[in-house]
mmCIF file of C-alpha atoms in Angstrom:
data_model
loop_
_atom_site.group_PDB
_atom_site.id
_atom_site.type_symbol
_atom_site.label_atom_id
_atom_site.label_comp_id
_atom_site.label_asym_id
_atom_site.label_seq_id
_atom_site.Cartn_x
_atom_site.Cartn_y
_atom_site.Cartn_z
ATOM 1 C CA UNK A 1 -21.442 3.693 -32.226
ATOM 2 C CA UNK A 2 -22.262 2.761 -29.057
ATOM 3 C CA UNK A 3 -17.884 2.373 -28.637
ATOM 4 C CA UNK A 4 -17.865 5.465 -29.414
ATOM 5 C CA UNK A 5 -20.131 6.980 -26.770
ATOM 6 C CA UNK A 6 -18.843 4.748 -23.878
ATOM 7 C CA UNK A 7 -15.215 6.732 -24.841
ATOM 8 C CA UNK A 8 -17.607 10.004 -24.902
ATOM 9 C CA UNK A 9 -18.760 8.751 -21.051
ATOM 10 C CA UNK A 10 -15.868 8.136 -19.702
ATOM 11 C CA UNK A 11 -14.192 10.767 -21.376
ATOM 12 C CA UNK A 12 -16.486 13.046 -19.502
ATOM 13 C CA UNK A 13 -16.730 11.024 -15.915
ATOM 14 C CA UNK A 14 -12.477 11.292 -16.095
ATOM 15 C CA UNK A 15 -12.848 15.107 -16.489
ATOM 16 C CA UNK A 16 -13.105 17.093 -13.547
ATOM 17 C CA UNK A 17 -14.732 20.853 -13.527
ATOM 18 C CA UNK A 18 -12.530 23.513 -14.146
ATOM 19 C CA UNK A 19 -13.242 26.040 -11.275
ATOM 20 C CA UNK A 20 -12.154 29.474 -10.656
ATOM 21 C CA UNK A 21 -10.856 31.048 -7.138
ATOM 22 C CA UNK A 22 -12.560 34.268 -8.486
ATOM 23 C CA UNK A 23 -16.293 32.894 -9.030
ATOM 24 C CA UNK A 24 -16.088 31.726 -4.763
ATOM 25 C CA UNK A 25 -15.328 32.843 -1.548
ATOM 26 C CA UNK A 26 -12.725 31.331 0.085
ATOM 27 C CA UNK A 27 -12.243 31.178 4.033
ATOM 28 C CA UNK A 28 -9.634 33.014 4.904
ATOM 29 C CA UNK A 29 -7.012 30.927 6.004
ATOM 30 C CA UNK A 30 -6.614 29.492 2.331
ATOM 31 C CA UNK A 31 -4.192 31.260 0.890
ATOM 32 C CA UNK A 32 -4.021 31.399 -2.778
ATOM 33 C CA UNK A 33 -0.506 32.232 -4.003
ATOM 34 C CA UNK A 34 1.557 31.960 -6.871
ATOM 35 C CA UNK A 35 5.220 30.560 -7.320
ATOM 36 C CA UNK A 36 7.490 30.357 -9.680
ATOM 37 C CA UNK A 37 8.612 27.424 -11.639
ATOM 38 C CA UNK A 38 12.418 27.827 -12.827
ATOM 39 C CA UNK A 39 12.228 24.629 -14.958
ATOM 40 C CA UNK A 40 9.105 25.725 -16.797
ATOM 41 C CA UNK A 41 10.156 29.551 -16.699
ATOM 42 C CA UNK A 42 6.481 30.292 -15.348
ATOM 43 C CA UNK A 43 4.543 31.118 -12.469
ATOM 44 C CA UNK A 44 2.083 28.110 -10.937
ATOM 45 C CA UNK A 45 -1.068 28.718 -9.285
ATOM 46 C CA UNK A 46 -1.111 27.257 -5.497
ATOM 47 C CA UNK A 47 -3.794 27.058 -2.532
ATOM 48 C CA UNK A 48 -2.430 26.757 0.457
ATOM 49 C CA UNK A 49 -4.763 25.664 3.484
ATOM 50 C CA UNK A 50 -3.368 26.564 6.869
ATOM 51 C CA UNK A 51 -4.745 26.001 10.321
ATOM 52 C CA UNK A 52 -7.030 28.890 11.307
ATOM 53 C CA UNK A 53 -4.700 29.426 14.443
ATOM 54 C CA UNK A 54 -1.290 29.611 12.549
ATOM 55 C CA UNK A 55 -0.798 33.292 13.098
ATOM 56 C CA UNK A 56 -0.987 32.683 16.142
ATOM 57 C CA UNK A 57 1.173 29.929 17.193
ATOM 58 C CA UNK A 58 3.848 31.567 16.046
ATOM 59 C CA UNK A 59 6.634 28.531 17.311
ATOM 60 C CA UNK A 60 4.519 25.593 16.100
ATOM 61 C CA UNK A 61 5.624 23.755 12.569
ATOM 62 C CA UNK A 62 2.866 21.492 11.128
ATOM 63 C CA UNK A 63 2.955 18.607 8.765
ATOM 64 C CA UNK A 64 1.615 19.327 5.226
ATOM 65 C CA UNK A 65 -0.581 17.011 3.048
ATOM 66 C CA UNK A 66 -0.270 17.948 -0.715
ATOM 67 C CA UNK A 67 -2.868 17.011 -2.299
ATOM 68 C CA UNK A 68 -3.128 16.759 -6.395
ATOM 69 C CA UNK A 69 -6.468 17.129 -8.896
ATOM 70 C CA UNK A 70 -7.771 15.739 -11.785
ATOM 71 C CA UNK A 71 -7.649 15.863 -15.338
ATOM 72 C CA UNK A 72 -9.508 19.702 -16.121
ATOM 73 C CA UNK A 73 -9.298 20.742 -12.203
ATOM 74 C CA UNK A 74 -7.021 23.113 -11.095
ATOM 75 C CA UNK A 75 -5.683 24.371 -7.736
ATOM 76 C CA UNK A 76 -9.192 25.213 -6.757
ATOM 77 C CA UNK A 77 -10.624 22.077 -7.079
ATOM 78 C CA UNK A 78 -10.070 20.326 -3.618
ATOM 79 C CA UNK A 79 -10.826 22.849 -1.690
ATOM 80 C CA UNK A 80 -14.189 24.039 -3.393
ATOM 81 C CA UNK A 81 -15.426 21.254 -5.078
ATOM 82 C CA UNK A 82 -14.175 18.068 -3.382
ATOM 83 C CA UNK A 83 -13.761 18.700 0.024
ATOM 84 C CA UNK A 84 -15.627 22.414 0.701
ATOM 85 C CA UNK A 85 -14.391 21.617 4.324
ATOM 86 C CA UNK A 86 -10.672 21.559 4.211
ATOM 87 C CA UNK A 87 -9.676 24.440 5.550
ATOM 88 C CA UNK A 88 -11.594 23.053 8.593
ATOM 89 C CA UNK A 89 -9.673 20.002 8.353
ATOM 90 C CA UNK A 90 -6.376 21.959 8.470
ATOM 91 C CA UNK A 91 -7.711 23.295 12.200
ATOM 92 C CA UNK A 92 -8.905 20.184 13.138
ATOM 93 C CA UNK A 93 -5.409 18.103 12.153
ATOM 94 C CA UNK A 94 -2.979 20.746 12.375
ATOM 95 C CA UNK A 95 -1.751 20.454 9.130
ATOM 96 C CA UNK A 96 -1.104 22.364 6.267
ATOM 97 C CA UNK A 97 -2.502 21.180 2.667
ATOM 98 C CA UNK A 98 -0.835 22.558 -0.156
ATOM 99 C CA UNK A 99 -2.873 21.909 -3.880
ATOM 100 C CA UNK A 100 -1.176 22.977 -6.615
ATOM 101 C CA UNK A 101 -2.422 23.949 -10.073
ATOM 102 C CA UNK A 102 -1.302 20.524 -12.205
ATOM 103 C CA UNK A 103 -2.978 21.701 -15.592
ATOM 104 C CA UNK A 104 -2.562 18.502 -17.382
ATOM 105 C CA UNK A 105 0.476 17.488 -16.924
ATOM 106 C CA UNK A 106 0.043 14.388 -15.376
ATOM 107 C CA UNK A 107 2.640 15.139 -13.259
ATOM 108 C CA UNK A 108 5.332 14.147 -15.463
ATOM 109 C CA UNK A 109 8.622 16.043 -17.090
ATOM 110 C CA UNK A 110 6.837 15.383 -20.396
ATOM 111 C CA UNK A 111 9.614 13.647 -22.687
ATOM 112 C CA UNK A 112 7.740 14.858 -26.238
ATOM 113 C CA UNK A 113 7.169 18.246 -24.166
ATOM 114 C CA UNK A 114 9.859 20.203 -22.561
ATOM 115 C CA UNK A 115 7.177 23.175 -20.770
ATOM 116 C CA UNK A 116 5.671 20.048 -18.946
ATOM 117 C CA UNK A 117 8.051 19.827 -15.899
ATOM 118 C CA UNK A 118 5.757 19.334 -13.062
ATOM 119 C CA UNK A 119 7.469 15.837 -11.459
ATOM 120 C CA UNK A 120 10.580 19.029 -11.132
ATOM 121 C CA UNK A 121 7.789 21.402 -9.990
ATOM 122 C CA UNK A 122 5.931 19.402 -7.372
ATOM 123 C CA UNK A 123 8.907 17.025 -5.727
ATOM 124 C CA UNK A 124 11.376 19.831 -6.389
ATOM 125 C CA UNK A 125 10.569 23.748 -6.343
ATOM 126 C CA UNK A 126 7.358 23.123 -5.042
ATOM 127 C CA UNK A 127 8.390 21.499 -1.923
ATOM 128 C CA UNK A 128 11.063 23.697 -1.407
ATOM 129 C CA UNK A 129 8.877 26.910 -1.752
ATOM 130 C CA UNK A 130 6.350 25.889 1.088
ATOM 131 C CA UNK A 131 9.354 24.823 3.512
ATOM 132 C CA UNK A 132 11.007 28.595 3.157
ATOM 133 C CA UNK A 133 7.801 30.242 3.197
ATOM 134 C CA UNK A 134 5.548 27.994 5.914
ATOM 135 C CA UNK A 135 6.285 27.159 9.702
ATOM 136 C CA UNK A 136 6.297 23.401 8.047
ATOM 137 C CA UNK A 137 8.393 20.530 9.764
ATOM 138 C CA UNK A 138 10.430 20.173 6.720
ATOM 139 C CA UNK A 139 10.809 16.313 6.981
ATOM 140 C CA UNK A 140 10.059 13.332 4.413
ATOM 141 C CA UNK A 141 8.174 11.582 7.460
ATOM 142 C CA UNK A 142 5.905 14.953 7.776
ATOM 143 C CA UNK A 143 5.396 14.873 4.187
ATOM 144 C CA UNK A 144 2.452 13.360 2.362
ATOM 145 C CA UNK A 145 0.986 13.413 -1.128
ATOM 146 C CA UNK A 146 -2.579 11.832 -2.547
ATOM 147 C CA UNK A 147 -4.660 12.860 -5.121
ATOM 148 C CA UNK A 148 -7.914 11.642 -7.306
ATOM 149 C CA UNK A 149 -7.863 10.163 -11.026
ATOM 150 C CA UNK A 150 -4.855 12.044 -13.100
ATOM 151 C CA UNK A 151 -3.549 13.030 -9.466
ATOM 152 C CA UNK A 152 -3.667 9.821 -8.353
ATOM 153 C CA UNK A 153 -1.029 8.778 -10.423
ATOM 154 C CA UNK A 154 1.002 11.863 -9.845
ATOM 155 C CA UNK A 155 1.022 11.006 -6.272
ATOM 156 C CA UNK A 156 2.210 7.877 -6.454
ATOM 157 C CA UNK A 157 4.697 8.634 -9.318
ATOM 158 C CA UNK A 158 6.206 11.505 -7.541
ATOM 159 C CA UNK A 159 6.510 9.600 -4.277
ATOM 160 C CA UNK A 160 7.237 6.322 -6.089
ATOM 161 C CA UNK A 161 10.368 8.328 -7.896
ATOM 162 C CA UNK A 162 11.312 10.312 -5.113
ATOM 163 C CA UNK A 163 11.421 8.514 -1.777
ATOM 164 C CA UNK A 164 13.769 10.560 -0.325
ATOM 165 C CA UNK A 165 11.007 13.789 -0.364
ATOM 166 C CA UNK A 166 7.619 11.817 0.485
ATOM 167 C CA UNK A 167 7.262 9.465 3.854
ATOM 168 C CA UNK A 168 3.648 8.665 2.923
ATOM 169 C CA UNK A 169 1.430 8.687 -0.267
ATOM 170 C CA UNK A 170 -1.900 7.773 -1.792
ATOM 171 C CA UNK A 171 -4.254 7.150 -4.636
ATOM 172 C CA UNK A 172 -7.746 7.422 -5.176
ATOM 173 C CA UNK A 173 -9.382 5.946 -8.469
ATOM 174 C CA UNK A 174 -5.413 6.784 -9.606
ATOM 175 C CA UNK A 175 -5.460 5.849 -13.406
ATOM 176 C CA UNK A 176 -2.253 3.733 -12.674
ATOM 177 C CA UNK A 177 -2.142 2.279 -16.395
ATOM 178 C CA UNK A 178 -3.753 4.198 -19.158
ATOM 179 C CA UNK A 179 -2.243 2.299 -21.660
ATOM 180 C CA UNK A 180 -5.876 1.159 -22.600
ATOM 181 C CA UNK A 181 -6.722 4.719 -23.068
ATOM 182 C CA UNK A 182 -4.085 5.492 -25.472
ATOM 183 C CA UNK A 183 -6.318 8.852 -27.301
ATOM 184 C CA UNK A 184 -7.179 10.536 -23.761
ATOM 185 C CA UNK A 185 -6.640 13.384 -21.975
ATOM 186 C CA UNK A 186 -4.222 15.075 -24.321
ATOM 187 C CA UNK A 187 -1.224 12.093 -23.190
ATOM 188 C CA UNK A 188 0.285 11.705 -26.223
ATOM 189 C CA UNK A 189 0.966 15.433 -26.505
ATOM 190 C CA UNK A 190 3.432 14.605 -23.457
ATOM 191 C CA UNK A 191 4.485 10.902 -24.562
ATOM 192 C CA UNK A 192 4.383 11.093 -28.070
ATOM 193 C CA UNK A 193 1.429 8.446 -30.066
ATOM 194 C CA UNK A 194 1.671 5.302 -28.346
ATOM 195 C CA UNK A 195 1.438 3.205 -31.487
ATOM 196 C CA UNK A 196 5.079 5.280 -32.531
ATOM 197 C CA UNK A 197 6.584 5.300 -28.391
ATOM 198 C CA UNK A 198 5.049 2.442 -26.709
ATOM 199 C CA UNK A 199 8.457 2.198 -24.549
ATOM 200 C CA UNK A 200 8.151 5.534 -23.559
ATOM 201 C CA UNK A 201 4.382 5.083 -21.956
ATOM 202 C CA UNK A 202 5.541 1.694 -20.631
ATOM 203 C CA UNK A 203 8.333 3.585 -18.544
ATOM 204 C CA UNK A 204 5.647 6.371 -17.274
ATOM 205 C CA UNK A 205 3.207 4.171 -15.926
ATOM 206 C CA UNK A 206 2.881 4.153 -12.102
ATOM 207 C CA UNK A 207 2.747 0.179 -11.856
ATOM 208 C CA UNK A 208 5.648 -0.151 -13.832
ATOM 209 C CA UNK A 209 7.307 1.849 -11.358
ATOM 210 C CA UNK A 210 7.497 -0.293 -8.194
ATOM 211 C CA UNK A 211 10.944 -1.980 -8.850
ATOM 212 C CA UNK A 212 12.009 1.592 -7.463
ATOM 213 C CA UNK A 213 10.401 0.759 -3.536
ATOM 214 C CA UNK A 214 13.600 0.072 -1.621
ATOM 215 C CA UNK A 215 12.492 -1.545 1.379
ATOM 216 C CA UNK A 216 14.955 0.562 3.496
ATOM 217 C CA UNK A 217 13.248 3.633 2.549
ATOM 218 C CA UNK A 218 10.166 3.315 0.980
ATOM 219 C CA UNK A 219 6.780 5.631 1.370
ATOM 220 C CA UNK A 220 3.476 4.472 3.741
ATOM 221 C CA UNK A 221 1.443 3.493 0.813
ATOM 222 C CA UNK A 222 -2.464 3.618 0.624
ATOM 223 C CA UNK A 223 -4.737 3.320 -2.388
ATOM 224 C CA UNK A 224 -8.380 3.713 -2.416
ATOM 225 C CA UNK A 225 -10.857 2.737 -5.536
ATOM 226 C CA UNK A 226 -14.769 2.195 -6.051
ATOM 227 C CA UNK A 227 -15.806 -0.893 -7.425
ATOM 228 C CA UNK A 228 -17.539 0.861 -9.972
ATOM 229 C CA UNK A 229 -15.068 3.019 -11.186
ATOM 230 C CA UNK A 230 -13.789 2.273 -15.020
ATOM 231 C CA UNK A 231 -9.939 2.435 -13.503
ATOM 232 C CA UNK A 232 -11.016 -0.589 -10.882
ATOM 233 C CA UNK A 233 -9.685 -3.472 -12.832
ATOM 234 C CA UNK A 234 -6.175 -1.433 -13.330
ATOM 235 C CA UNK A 235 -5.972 -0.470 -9.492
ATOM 236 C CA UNK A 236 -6.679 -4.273 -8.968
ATOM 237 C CA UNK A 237 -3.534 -5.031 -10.838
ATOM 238 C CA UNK A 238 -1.572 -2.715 -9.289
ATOM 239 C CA UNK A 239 -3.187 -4.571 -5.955
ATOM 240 C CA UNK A 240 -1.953 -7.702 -7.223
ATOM 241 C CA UNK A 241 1.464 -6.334 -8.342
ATOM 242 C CA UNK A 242 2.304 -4.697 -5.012
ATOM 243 C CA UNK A 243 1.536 -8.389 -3.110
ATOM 244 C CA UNK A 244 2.914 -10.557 -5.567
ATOM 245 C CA UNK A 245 6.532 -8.334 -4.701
ATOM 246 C CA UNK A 246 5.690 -7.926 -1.189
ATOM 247 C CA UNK A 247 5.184 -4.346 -1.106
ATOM 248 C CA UNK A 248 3.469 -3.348 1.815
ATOM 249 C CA UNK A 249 0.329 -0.903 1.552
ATOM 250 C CA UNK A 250 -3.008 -0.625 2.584
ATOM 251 C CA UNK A 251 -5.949 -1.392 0.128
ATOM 252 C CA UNK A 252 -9.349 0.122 -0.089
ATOM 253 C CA UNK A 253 -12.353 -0.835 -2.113
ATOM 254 C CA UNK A 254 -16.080 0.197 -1.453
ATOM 255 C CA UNK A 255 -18.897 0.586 -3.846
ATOM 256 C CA UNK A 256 -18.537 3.959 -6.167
ATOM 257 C CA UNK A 257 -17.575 5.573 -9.137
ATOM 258 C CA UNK A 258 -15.228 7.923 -10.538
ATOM 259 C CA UNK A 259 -17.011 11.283 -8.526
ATOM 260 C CA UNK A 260 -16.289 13.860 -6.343
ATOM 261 C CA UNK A 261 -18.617 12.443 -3.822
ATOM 262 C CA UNK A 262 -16.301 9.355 -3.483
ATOM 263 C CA UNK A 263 -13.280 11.322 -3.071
ATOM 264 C CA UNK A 264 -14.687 13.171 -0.540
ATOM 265 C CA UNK A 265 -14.962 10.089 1.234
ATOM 266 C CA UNK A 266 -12.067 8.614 -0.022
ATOM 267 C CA UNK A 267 -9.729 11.400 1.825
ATOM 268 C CA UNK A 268 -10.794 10.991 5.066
ATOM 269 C CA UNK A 269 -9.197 7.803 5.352
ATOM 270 C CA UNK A 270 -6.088 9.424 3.217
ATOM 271 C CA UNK A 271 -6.043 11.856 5.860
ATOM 272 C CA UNK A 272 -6.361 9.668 9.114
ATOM 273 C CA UNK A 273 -3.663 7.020 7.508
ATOM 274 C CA UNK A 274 -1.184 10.234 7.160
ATOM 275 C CA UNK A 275 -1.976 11.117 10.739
ATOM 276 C CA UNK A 276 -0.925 7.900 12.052
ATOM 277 C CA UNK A 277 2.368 8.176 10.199
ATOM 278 C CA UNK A 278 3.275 11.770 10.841
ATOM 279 C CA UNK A 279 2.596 10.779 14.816
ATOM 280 C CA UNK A 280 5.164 8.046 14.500
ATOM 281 C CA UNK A 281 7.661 10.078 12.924
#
């Protein structure tokens, strides 16, 4: 019993609320748009956060920062639950954040589910979409991806996978291995039972993904995870991984849990570690 309601916790803590761009106001320089998805034959659900002055610099291209939700958000999430202040952030930084509607995909093609192509839809059409549409300087060392719990992996396994779109990335509590959750958050709907396709989860977990980091060419890494979070001891070994093989990235731990109050914090740093990169590109 009491197995059963630590599952029930967590269960719960890993979920994040389900909001609705209808129920809020939204400044007016987030733009909420949809685009369509030619590998999932569907339209997706995007906010995009522009600087408050980017009518009127009309010959100025910013960097963009996608950033990716949680397991039950949606493309509302970062911008009115977790950080209620980004389009301020966009003026502040001139950049452009771009949070798309995941569902819960985990940012995977799904193998065992062919409408799950959102590693195509982010890396791919997404990316492509806001470069056409948005005064954006349309460069890989411009580019940046992070995200919280389910979209922690995605960022890394999009970037991870696709070095030639993504010159920086991050995680925050990222559920890097959820092998030891094999019943959650509807995964084997996308991988199939684990029990029946252990090889397949092996292959679409983000720390069995590194052997992919060319050195030549491989993403400004940081990851970010409170100590009291229930994915700590997996980030750890992905810590562990990454300096066993020499993989250079910056590492953050402070004392937290798997909320929205710690990724509020969490970003900042995301978003001042992108800075730094985008200035040196």
């Amino acid at each position: 019993m009491k197995f059963i309601k630590l599952i029930t916790f967590v269960l719960l803590a890993f979920s994040a609320t389900i909001l609705s761009a209808q129920q809020v106001s939204i400044p007016s320089n987030i733009k909420a748009i949809t685009t369509q998805s030619a590998s999932m034959n569907k339209d997706v659900n995007v906010f995009v956060v522009l600087p408050e002055d980017y009518d009127k610099n009309k010959e100025t291209r910013y960097p963009v920062i996608y950033l990716l939700h949680g397991f039950g958000g949606n493309h509302t999430t970062w911008a009115v639950k977790t950080k209620p202040n980004l389009d301020r952030l966009a003026t502040k930084h001139q950049v452009i954040f771009v949070c798309p509607d995941g569902s819960t995909s985990w940012y995977w093609d799904a193998p065992n589910n062919p409408a799950f192509k959102y590693e195509t839809f982010v890396s791919k059409e997404l990316i492509e979409f806001i470069d056409k549409n948005y005064r954006t300087i349309a460069t890989k060392q411009s580019r940046a991806i992070t995200g919280f719990s389910m979209g922690g992996h995605g960022s890394l396994w999009l970037a991870f996978r696709h070095t030639d779109v993504f010159g920086s990335c991050g995680s925050m509590s990222g559920a890097v291995d959820i092998r030891i959750f094999p019943f959650g958050w509807k995964i084997p709907e996308l991988l199939g039972d684990y029990a029946n396709n252990e090889d397949t989860w092996d292959k679409h977990m983000v720390i069995n993904q590194l052997h992919k980091l060319n050195p030549q060419n491989m993403p400004s890494i940081i990851i970010d995870c409170g100590t009291k979070d229930f994915l700590y001891n997996v980030n750890q070994a992905l810590h562990k991984k990454m300096l066993y093989m020499r993989i250079p990235h910056e590492y953050i731990t402070r004392p937290g849990g798997h909320t929205h109050a710690y990724w509020n914090n969490a970003v900042d740093s995301h978003i001042a570690f992108f800075l730094k990169r985008f200035a040196q590109k």
